mmCIF file of C-alpha atoms in Angstrom:
data_model
loop_
_atom_site.group_PDB
_atom_site.id
_atom_site.type_symbol
_atom_site.label_atom_id
_atom_site.label_comp_id
_atom_site.label_asym_id
_atom_site.label_seq_id
_atom_site.Cartn_x
_atom_site.Cartn_y
_atom_site.Cartn_z
ATOM 1 C CA GLN A 116 72.931 99.592 166.809
ATOM 2 C CA LEU A 117 76.616 99.577 166.424
ATOM 3 C CA VAL A 118 78.620 96.333 166.043
ATOM 4 C CA GLU A 119 82.410 96.091 165.915
ATOM 5 C CA SER A 120 84.360 93.379 164.377
ATOM 6 C CA GLY A 121 87.923 92.627 163.253
ATOM 7 C CA GLY A 122 89.719 92.530 166.359
ATOM 8 C CA GLY A 123 92.303 89.776 167.454
ATOM 9 C CA SER A 124 95.821 89.122 168.343
ATOM 10 C CA VAL A 125 98.669 90.825 166.117
ATOM 11 C CA GLU A 126 102.543 90.678 166.357
ATOM 12 C CA ILE A 127 104.195 94.193 167.162
ATOM 13 C CA GLY A 128 104.356 96.221 164.041
ATOM 14 C CA GLY A 129 101.481 94.354 162.368
ATOM 15 C CA SER A 130 98.181 95.732 161.121
ATOM 16 C CA LEU A 131 94.544 95.371 161.665
ATOM 17 C CA THR A 132 91.553 96.814 160.290
ATOM 18 C CA LEU A 133 88.424 97.092 162.608
ATOM 19 C CA SER A 134 84.874 97.657 161.277
ATOM 20 C CA CYS A 135 81.851 99.082 162.833
ATOM 21 C CA ALA A 136 78.448 98.123 161.177
ATOM 22 C CA THR A 137 75.621 100.578 162.052
ATOM 23 C CA SER A 138 71.970 100.396 161.824
ATOM 24 C CA GLY A 139 69.070 102.562 163.029
ATOM 25 C CA ILE A 140 70.944 105.697 162.487
ATOM 26 C CA THR A 141 71.106 108.338 159.681
ATOM 27 C CA PHE A 142 74.979 107.367 159.079
ATOM 28 C CA ARG A 143 75.830 110.281 157.074
ATOM 29 C CA SER A 144 74.584 112.728 159.526
ATOM 30 C CA TYR A 145 76.356 111.468 162.706
ATOM 31 C CA SER A 146 79.803 112.209 163.874
ATOM 32 C CA MET A 147 81.732 108.785 164.546
ATOM 33 C CA GLY A 148 84.587 107.893 166.699
ATOM 34 C CA TRP A 149 86.657 105.109 167.780
ATOM 35 C CA PHE A 150 87.769 104.835 171.568
ATOM 36 C CA ARG A 151 89.656 102.312 173.373
ATOM 37 C CA GLN A 152 89.826 101.055 176.903
ATOM 38 C CA LYS A 153 92.628 99.354 178.853
ATOM 39 C CA PRO A 154 92.057 97.224 181.954
ATOM 40 C CA GLY A 155 91.802 99.634 184.939
ATOM 41 C CA LEU A 156 91.480 102.877 182.887
ATOM 42 C CA GLY A 157 88.802 105.063 181.381
ATOM 43 C CA ARG A 158 87.813 105.132 177.777
ATOM 44 C CA GLU A 159 90.218 107.192 175.583
ATOM 45 C CA GLY A 160 89.340 108.747 172.204
ATOM 46 C CA VAL A 161 91.483 107.293 169.285
ATOM 47 C CA ALA A 162 90.065 108.705 166.104
ATOM 48 C CA ALA A 163 87.144 110.696 165.131
ATOM 49 C CA LEU A 164 85.213 111.621 161.956
ATOM 50 C CA LYS A 165 82.760 114.425 161.454
ATOM 51 C CA PRO A 166 79.520 113.934 159.436
ATOM 52 C CA GLY A 167 80.089 113.176 155.774
ATOM 53 C CA GLY A 168 83.651 111.995 156.522
ATOM 54 C CA GLY A 169 85.267 115.078 155.260
ATOM 55 C CA THR A 170 87.083 115.879 158.563
ATOM 56 C CA THR A 171 89.133 113.301 160.604
ATOM 57 C CA LEU A 172 90.800 113.694 163.938
ATOM 58 C CA TYR A 173 93.416 111.411 165.540
ATOM 59 C CA ALA A 174 94.827 111.174 169.047
ATOM 60 C CA ASP A 175 98.618 112.038 169.254
ATOM 61 C CA ALA A 176 99.384 108.401 170.024
ATOM 62 C CA VAL A 177 98.059 106.985 166.910
ATOM 63 C CA GLN A 178 98.610 110.013 164.453
ATOM 64 C CA GLY A 179 100.391 108.597 161.271
ATOM 65 C CA ARG A 180 99.506 105.037 162.316
ATOM 66 C CA PHE A 181 95.730 104.728 162.220
ATOM 67 C CA THR A 182 93.186 105.776 159.683
ATOM 68 C CA ILE A 183 89.519 106.385 160.246
ATOM 69 C CA SER A 184 87.177 105.997 157.353
ATOM 70 C CA GLN A 185 83.482 105.264 156.319
ATOM 71 C CA ASP A 186 81.631 103.782 153.667
ATOM 72 C CA ASN A 187 78.374 105.460 153.317
ATOM 73 C CA ALA A 188 76.706 102.811 151.192
ATOM 74 C CA LYS A 189 77.546 100.139 153.612
ATOM 75 C CA THR A 190 76.965 102.377 156.634
ATOM 76 C CA THR A 191 80.218 101.079 158.140
ATOM 77 C CA LEU A 192 82.939 102.865 159.907
ATOM 78 C CA TYR A 193 86.474 101.537 159.540
ATOM 79 C CA LEU A 194 89.741 102.013 161.868
ATOM 80 C CA GLN A 195 92.928 100.734 159.822
ATOM 81 C CA MET A 196 95.748 100.239 162.262
ATOM 82 C CA SER A 197 99.300 99.579 161.300
ATOM 83 C CA SER A 198 102.729 99.761 162.960
ATOM 84 C CA LEU A 199 100.895 98.301 166.060
ATOM 85 C CA LYS A 200 102.525 98.566 169.562
ATOM 86 C CA PRO A 201 101.931 96.887 172.701
ATOM 87 C CA GLU A 202 100.348 99.921 174.063
ATOM 88 C CA ASP A 203 97.684 99.743 171.469
ATOM 89 C CA SER A 204 96.311 96.635 173.313
ATOM 90 C CA ALA A 205 92.848 97.543 174.357
ATOM 91 C CA MET A 206 89.118 96.878 173.863
ATOM 92 C CA TYR A 207 88.017 99.376 170.924
ATOM 93 C CA TYR A 208 84.716 100.668 170.771
ATOM 94 C CA CYS A 209 82.660 102.386 168.105
ATOM 95 C CA ALA A 210 80.625 105.412 168.924
ATOM 96 C CA ALA A 211 78.068 107.820 167.285
ATOM 97 C CA GLN A 212 76.501 111.118 167.953
ATOM 98 C CA ARG A 213 74.108 113.322 166.273
ATOM 99 C CA TYR A 214 76.001 116.472 166.561
ATOM 100 C CA CYS A 215 79.599 117.565 166.686
ATOM 101 C CA ALA A 216 79.909 118.143 170.365
ATOM 102 C CA ASP A 217 83.351 117.307 171.811
ATOM 103 C CA LEU A 218 84.604 114.469 169.785
ATOM 104 C CA TRP A 219 86.838 113.362 172.365
ATOM 105 C CA SER A 220 84.418 113.186 175.140
ATOM 106 C CA VAL A 221 82.541 109.856 175.987
ATOM 107 C CA SER A 222 79.677 111.760 177.142
ATOM 108 C CA SER A 223 79.072 113.325 173.860
ATOM 109 C CA TYR A 224 78.223 109.884 172.099
ATOM 110 C CA SER A 225 74.734 108.520 172.445
ATOM 111 C CA HIS A 226 75.205 105.216 170.593
ATOM 112 C CA TRP A 227 78.056 102.540 171.550
ATOM 113 C CA GLY A 228 79.034 99.141 170.311
ATOM 114 C CA ARG A 229 80.003 96.536 172.608
ATOM 115 C CA GLY A 230 83.656 96.542 171.523
ATOM 116 C CA THR A 231 86.308 94.235 170.011
ATOM 117 C CA GLN A 232 89.627 93.259 171.703
ATOM 118 C CA VAL A 233 92.761 93.946 170.118
ATOM 119 C CA THR A 234 96.038 92.541 171.674
ATOM 120 C CA VAL A 235 99.648 93.411 170.447
ATOM 121 C CA SER A 236 102.422 91.094 171.540
#
């Protein structure tokens, strides 16, 4: 089970940190990702992290502004977001996959949270 939290409304240029509490998976062995979905559009990858947390990947749109990280002791995934823009407004989802299949593909992930809304204005 994946449960996101930390979303909300923030001013342009502000910061938010999203959390994804996990249970029922071997957290250290899973690739983790953050995706977002805007109204009327498909889900897009924002950031991803390979098992163990040693390798991180970012979409061009968020490179340098977002940081993905994990706390293995708390089996929790984080997404630190700064310099937020209106175009970052979306529902943000946490996802997990047992392998390292295409980390940007929605279909690669077997576990999903219900999402947390981020609004930047």
